[in-house]
mmCIF file of C-alpha atoms in Angstrom:
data_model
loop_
_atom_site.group_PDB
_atom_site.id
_atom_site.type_symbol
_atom_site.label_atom_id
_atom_site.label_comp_id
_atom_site.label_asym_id
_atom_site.label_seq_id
_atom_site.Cartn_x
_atom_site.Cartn_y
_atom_site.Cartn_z
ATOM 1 C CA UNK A 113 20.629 14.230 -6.466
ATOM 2 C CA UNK A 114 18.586 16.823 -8.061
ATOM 3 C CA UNK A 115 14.652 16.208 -7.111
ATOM 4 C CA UNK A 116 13.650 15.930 -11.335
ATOM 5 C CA UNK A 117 16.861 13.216 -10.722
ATOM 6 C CA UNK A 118 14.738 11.134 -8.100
ATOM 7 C CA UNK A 119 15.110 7.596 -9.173
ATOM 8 C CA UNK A 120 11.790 5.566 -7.830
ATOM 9 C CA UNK A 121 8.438 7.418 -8.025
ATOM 10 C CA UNK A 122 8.093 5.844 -4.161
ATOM 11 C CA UNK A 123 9.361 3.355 -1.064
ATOM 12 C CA UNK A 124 7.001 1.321 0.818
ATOM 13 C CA UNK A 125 8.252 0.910 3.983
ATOM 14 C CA UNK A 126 6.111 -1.628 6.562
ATOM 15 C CA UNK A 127 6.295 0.527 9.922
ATOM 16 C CA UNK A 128 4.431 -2.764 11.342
ATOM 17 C CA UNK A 129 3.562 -5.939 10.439
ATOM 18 C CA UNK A 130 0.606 -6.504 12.860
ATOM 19 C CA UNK A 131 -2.992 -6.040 11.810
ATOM 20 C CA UNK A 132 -6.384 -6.009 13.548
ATOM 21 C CA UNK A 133 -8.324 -8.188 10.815
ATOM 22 C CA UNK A 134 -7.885 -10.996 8.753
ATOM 23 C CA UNK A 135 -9.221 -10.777 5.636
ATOM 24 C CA UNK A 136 -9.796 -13.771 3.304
ATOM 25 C CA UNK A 137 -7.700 -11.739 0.306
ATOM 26 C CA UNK A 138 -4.385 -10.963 2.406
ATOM 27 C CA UNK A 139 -2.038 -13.939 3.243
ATOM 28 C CA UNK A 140 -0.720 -12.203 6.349
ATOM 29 C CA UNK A 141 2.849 -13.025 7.520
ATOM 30 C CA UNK A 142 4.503 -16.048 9.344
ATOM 31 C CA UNK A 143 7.270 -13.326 10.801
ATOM 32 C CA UNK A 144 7.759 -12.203 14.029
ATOM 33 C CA UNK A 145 5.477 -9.439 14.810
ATOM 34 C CA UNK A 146 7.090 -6.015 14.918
ATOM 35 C CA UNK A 147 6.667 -2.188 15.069
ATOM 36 C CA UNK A 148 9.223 0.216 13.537
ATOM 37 C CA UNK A 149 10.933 2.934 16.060
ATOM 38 C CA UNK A 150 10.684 6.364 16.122
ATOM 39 C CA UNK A 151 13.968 6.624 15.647
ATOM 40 C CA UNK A 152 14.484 3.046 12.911
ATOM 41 C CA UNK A 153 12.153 5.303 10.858
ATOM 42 C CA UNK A 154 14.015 8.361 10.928
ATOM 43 C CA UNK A 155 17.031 6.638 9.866
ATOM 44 C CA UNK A 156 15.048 5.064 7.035
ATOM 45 C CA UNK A 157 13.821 8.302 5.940
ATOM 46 C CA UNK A 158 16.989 9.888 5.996
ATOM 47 C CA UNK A 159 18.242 7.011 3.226
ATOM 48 C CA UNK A 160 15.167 6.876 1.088
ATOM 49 C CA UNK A 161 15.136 10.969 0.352
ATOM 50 C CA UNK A 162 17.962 11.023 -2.368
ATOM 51 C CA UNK A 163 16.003 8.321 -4.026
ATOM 52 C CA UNK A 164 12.647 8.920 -3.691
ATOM 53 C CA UNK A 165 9.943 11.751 -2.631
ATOM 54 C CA UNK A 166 7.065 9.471 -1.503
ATOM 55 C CA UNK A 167 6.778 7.287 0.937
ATOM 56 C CA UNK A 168 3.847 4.805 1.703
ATOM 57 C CA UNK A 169 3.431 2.967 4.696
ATOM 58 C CA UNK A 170 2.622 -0.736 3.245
ATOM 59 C CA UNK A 171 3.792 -4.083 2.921
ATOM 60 C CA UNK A 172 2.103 -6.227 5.551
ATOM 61 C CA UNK A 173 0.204 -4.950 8.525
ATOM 62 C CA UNK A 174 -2.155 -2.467 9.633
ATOM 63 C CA UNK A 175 -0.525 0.773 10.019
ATOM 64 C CA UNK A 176 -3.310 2.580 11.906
ATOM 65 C CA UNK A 177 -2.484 0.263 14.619
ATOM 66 C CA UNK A 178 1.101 1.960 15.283
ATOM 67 C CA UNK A 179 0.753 3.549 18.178
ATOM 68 C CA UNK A 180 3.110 6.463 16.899
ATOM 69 C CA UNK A 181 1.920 6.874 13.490
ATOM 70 C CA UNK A 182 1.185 10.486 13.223
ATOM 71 C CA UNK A 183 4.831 11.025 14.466
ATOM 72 C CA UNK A 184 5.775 8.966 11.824
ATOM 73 C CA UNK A 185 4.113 10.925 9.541
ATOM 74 C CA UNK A 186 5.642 14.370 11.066
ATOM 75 C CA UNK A 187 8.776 12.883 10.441
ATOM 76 C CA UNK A 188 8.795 11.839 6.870
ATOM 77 C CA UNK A 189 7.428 15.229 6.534
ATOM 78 C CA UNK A 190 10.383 16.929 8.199
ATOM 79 C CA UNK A 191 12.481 14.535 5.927
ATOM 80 C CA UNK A 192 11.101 16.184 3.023
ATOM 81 C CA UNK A 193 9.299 13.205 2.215
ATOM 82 C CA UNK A 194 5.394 12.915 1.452
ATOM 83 C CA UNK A 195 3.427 10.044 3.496
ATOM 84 C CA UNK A 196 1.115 7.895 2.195
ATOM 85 C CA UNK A 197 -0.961 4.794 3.403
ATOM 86 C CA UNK A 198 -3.061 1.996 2.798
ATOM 87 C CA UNK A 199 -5.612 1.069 5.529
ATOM 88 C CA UNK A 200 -8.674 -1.093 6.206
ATOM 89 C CA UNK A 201 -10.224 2.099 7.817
ATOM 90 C CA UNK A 202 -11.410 0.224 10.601
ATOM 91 C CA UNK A 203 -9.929 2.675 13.227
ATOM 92 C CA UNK A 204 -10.320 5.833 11.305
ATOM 93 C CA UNK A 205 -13.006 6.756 13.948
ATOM 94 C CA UNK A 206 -10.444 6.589 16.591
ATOM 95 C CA UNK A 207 -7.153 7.941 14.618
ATOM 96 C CA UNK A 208 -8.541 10.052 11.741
ATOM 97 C CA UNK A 209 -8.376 13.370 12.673
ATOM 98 C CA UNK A 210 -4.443 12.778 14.006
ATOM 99 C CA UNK A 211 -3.881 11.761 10.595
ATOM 100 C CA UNK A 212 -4.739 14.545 9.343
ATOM 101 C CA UNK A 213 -3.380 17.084 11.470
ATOM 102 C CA UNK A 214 -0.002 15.447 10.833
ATOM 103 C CA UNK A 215 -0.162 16.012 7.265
ATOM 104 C CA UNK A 216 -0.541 13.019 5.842
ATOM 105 C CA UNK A 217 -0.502 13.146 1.915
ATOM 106 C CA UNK A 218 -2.033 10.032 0.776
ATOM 107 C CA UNK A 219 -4.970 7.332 2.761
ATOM 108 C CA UNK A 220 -6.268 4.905 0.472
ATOM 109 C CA UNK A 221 -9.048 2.865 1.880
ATOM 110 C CA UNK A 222 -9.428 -0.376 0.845
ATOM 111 C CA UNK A 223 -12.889 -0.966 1.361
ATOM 112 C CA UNK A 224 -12.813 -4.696 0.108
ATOM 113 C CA UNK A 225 -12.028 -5.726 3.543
ATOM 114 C CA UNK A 226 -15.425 -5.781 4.785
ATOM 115 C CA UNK A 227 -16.268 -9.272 4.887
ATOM 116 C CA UNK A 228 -19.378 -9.475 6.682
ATOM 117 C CA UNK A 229 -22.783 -10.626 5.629
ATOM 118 C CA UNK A 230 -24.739 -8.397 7.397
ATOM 119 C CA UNK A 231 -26.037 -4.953 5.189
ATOM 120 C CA UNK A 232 -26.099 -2.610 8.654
ATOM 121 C CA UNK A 233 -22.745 -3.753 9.752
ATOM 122 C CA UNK A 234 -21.338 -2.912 6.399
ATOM 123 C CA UNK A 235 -23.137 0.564 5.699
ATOM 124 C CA UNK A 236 -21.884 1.380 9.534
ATOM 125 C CA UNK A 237 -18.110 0.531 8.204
ATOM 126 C CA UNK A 238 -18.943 2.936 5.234
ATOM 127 C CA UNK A 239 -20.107 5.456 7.451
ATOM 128 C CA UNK A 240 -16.826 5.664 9.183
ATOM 129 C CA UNK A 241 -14.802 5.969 6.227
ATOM 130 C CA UNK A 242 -17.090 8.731 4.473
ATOM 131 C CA UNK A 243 -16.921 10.147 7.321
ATOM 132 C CA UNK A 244 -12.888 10.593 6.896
ATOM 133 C CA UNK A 245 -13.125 10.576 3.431
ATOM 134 C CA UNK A 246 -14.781 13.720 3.519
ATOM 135 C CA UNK A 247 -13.121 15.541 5.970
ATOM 136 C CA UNK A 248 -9.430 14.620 4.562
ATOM 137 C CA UNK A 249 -10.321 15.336 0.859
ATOM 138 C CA UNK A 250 -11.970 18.767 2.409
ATOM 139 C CA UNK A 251 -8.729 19.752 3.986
ATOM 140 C CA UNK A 252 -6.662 18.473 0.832
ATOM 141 C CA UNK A 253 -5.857 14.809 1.929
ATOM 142 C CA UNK A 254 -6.038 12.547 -1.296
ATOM 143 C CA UNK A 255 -8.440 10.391 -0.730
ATOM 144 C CA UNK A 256 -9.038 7.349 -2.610
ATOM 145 C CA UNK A 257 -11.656 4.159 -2.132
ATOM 146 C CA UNK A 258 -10.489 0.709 -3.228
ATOM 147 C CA UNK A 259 -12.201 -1.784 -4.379
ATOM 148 C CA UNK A 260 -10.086 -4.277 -5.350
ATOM 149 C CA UNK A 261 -11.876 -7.818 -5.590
ATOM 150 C CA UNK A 262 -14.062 -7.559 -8.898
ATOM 151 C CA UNK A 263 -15.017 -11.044 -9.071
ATOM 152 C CA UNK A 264 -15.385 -11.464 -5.817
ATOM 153 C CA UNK A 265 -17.429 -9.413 -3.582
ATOM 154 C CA UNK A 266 -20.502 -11.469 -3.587
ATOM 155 C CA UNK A 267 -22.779 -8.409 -4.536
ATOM 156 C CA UNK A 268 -21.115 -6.235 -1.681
ATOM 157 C CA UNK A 269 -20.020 -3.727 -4.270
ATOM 158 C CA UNK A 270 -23.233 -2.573 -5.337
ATOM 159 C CA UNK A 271 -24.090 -1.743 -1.821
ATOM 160 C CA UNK A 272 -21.078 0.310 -1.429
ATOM 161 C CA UNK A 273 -21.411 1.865 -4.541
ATOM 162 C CA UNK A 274 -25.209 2.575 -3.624
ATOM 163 C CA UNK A 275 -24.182 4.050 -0.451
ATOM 164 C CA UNK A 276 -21.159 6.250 -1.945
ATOM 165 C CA UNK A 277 -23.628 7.865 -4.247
ATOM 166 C CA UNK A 278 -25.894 8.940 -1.973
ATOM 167 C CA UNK A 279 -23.415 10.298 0.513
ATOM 168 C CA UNK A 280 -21.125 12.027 -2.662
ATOM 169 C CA UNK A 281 -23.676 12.931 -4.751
ATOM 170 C CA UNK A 282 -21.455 15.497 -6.981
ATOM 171 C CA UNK A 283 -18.793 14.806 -9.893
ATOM 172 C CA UNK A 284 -18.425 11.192 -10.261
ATOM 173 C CA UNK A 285 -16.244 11.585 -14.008
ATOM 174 C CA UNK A 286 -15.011 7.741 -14.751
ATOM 175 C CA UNK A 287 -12.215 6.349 -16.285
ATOM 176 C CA UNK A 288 -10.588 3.002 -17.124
ATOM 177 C CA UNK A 289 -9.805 2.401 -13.303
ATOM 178 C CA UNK A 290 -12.215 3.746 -11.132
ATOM 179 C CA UNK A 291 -13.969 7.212 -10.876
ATOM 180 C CA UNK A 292 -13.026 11.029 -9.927
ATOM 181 C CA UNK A 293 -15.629 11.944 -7.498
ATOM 182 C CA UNK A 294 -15.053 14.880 -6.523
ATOM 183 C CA UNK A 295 -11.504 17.169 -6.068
ATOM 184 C CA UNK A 296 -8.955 15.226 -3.655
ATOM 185 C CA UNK A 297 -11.994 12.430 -3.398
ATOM 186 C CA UNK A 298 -11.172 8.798 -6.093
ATOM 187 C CA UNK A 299 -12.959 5.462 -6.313
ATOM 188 C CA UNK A 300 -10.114 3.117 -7.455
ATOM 189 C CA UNK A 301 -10.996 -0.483 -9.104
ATOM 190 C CA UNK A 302 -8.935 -3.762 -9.227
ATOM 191 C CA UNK A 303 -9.188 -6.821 -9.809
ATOM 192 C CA UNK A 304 -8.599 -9.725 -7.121
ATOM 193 C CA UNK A 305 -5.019 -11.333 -7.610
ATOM 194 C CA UNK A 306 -2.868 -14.412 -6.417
ATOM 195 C CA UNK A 307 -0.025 -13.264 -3.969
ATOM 196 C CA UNK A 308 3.377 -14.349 -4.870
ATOM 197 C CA UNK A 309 4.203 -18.098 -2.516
ATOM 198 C CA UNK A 310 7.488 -19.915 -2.274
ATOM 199 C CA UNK A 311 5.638 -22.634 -2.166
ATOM 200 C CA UNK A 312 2.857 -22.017 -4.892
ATOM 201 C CA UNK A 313 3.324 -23.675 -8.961
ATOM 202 C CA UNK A 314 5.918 -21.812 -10.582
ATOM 203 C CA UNK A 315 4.640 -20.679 -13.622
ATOM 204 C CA UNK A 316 6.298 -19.163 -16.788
ATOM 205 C CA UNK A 317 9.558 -16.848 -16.491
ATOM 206 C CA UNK A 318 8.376 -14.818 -19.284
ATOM 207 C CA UNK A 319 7.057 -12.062 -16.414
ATOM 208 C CA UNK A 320 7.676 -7.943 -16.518
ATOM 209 C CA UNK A 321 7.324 -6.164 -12.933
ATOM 210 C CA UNK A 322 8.054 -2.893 -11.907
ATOM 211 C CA UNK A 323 9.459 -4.232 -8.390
ATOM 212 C CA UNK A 324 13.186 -2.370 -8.423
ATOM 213 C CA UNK A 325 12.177 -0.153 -11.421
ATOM 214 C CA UNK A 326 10.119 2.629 -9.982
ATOM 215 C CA UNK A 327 9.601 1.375 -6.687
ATOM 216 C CA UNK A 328 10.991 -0.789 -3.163
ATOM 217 C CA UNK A 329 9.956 -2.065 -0.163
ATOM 218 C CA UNK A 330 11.738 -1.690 3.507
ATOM 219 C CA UNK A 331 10.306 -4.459 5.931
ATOM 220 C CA UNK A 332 9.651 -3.247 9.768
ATOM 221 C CA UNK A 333 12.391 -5.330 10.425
ATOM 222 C CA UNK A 334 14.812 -3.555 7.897
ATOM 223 C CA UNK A 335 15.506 -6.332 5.438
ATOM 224 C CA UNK A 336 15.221 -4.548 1.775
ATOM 225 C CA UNK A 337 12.844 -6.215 -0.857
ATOM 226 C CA UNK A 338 12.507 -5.940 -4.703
ATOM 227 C CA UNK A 339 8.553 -5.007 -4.682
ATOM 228 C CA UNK A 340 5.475 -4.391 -2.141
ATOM 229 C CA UNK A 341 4.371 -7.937 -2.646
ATOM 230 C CA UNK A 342 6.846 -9.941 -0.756
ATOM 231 C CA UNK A 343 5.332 -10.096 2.409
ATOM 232 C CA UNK A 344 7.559 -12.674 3.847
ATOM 233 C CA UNK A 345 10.961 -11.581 2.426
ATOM 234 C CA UNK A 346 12.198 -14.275 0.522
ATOM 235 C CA UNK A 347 13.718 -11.642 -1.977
ATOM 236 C CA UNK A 348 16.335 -10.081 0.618
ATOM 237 C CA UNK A 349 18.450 -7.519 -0.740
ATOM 238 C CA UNK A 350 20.208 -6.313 2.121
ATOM 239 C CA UNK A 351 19.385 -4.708 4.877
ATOM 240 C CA UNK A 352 18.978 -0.896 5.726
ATOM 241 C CA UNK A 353 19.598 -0.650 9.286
ATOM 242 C CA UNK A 354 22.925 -1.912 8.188
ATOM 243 C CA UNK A 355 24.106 -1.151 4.829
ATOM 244 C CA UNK A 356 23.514 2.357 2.862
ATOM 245 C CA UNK A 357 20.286 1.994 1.081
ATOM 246 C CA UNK A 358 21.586 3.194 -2.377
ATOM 247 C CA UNK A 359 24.749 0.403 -2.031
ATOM 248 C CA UNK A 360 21.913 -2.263 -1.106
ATOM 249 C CA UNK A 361 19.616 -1.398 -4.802
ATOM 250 C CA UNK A 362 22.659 -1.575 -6.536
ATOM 251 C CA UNK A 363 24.010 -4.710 -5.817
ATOM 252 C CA UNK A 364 24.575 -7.247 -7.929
ATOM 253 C CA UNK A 365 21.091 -9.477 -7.234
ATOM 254 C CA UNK A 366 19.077 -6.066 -7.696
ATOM 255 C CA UNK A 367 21.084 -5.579 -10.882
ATOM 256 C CA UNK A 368 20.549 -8.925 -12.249
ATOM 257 C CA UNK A 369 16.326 -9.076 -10.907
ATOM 258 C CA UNK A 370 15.926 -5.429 -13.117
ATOM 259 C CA UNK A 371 17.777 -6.373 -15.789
ATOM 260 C CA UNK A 372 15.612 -9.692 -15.544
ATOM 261 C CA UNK A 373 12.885 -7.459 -15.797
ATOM 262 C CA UNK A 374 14.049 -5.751 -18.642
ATOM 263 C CA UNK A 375 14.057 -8.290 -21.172
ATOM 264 C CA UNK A 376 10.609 -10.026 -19.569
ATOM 265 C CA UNK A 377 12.338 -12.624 -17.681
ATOM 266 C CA UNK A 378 11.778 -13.468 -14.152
ATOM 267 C CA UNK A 379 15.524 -14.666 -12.356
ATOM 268 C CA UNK A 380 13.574 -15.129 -9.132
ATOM 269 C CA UNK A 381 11.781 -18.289 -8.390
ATOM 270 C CA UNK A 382 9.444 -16.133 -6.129
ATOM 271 C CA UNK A 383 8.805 -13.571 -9.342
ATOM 272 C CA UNK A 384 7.616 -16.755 -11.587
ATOM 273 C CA UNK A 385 5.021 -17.424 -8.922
ATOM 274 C CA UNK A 386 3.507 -13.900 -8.898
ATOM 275 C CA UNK A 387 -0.302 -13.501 -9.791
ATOM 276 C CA UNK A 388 0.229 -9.971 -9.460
ATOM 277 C CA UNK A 389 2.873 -9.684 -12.458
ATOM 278 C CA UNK A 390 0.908 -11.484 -15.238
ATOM 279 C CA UNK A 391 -0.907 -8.570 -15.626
ATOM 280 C CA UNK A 392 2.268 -6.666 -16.941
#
């Protein structure tokens, strides 16, 4: 398949589904803790490159705390495949600069998970991730803050964006979602949202997603879901470590979930209790 022929504009694939926080916005998972192999991710990467060209490194977990993640990195690289992630930040200090030197493509920083009250513990937490920020967007890293929890940061945001100004003093151009603030350096904005539950309301099946449409996720444990947001896989599709990938999107439930999709109607009792979809 021709690269202009890729079919999903990206994979996230959850090399681990352990974290070092717990942050009053994220869920977490239920399942088994696990880290991805070396060698599971190769085999991953190997299926996902006919399909894809990105890959990010997201469902559940913190992936700064896989021991082997700048190998991971080199090897979606080798793959042909461009690496991006999502992190708290909290270990950039320690893990950074391997991050770099790896080649990562991507880090997106989602600075909403500082949770404290105190003002010095938060600006030190900034500190470390301008301190990245800079030096990845520098040597051609995109780099992109998050802030993802208007309505709910409790006056935290102003701090951040008081600090972010002083330490970036240059560009800042804004748009609908966030701000340019400099070449390879974003501020990103969201808005706080209500993670898809099994066990939550259901609410109306008249729901658009692009789960299956431009993108898929690949838990650590191999088990193929319809979108980033199904953190304990209740949406199973197959699973990679032992079907093909491209036989596992087009089966018949991924048919009939797009197709779903397609005419703004949720077939999944998970996708009818998904905050994140009402906004489509």
């Amino acid at each position: 398949m021709a690269k202009s022929e890729k079919k999903y504009s990206r994979a996230y694939v959850e090399i681990t589904n352990i974290c070092n926080r717990s942050c009053s916005f994220c869920p977490g998972t239920k399942r088994e803790p696990r880290r991805m192999t070396k060698e599971e991710f190769a085999h991953i990467c190997s299926e996902l490159l006919p399909l894809t060209d990105y890959v990010y490194l997201h469902v559940m977990g913190e992936p700064l705390t896989h021991p082997e993640l700048p190998e991971l990195i080199k090897i979606a690289n080798k793959a042909g495949l461009k690496c991006a992630i999502t992190t708290n930040g909290t270990l950039l200090d320690k893990c950074g600069d391997s991050l770099i030197e790896a080649g990562v493509y991507k880090v997106s920083l989602s600075v909403h998970s500082f949770e404290k009250n105190d003002e010095t513990g938060q600006k030190n937490y900034l500190k470390t991730l301008c301190d990245f920020a800079d030096k990845a967007s520098y040597a051609g890293v995109l780099t992109v803050f998050r802030l993802w929890n208007r309505g709910h940061d409790e006056g935290r945001n102003d701090i951040t964006l008081d600090y972010l100004k002083e330490r970036f003093p240059e560009e800042w151009k804004y748009g609908a979602r966030g701000a340019r603030i400099r070449n390879k350096l974003h501020l990103e904005y969201g808005d706080r949202f209500a993670w898809p539950d099994k066990d939550a309301q259901e609410g109306d099946a008249n729901v658009f997603c692009y789960g299956l449409r431009d993108h898929f996720g690949i838990l650590c444990d191999g088990r193929v879901i319809p979108c980033c947001l199904d953190r304990e896989g209740v949406i199973i599709l197959g699973n990679v470590y032992e079907t093909p990938l491209a036989e596992i999107l087009d089966s018949e439930r991924a048919k009939n979930i797009l197709a779903g999709f397609n005419n703004r109607c949720a077939v999944e009792e998970l996708c009818r209790k998904c905050g994140y979809a009402r906004r489509f």
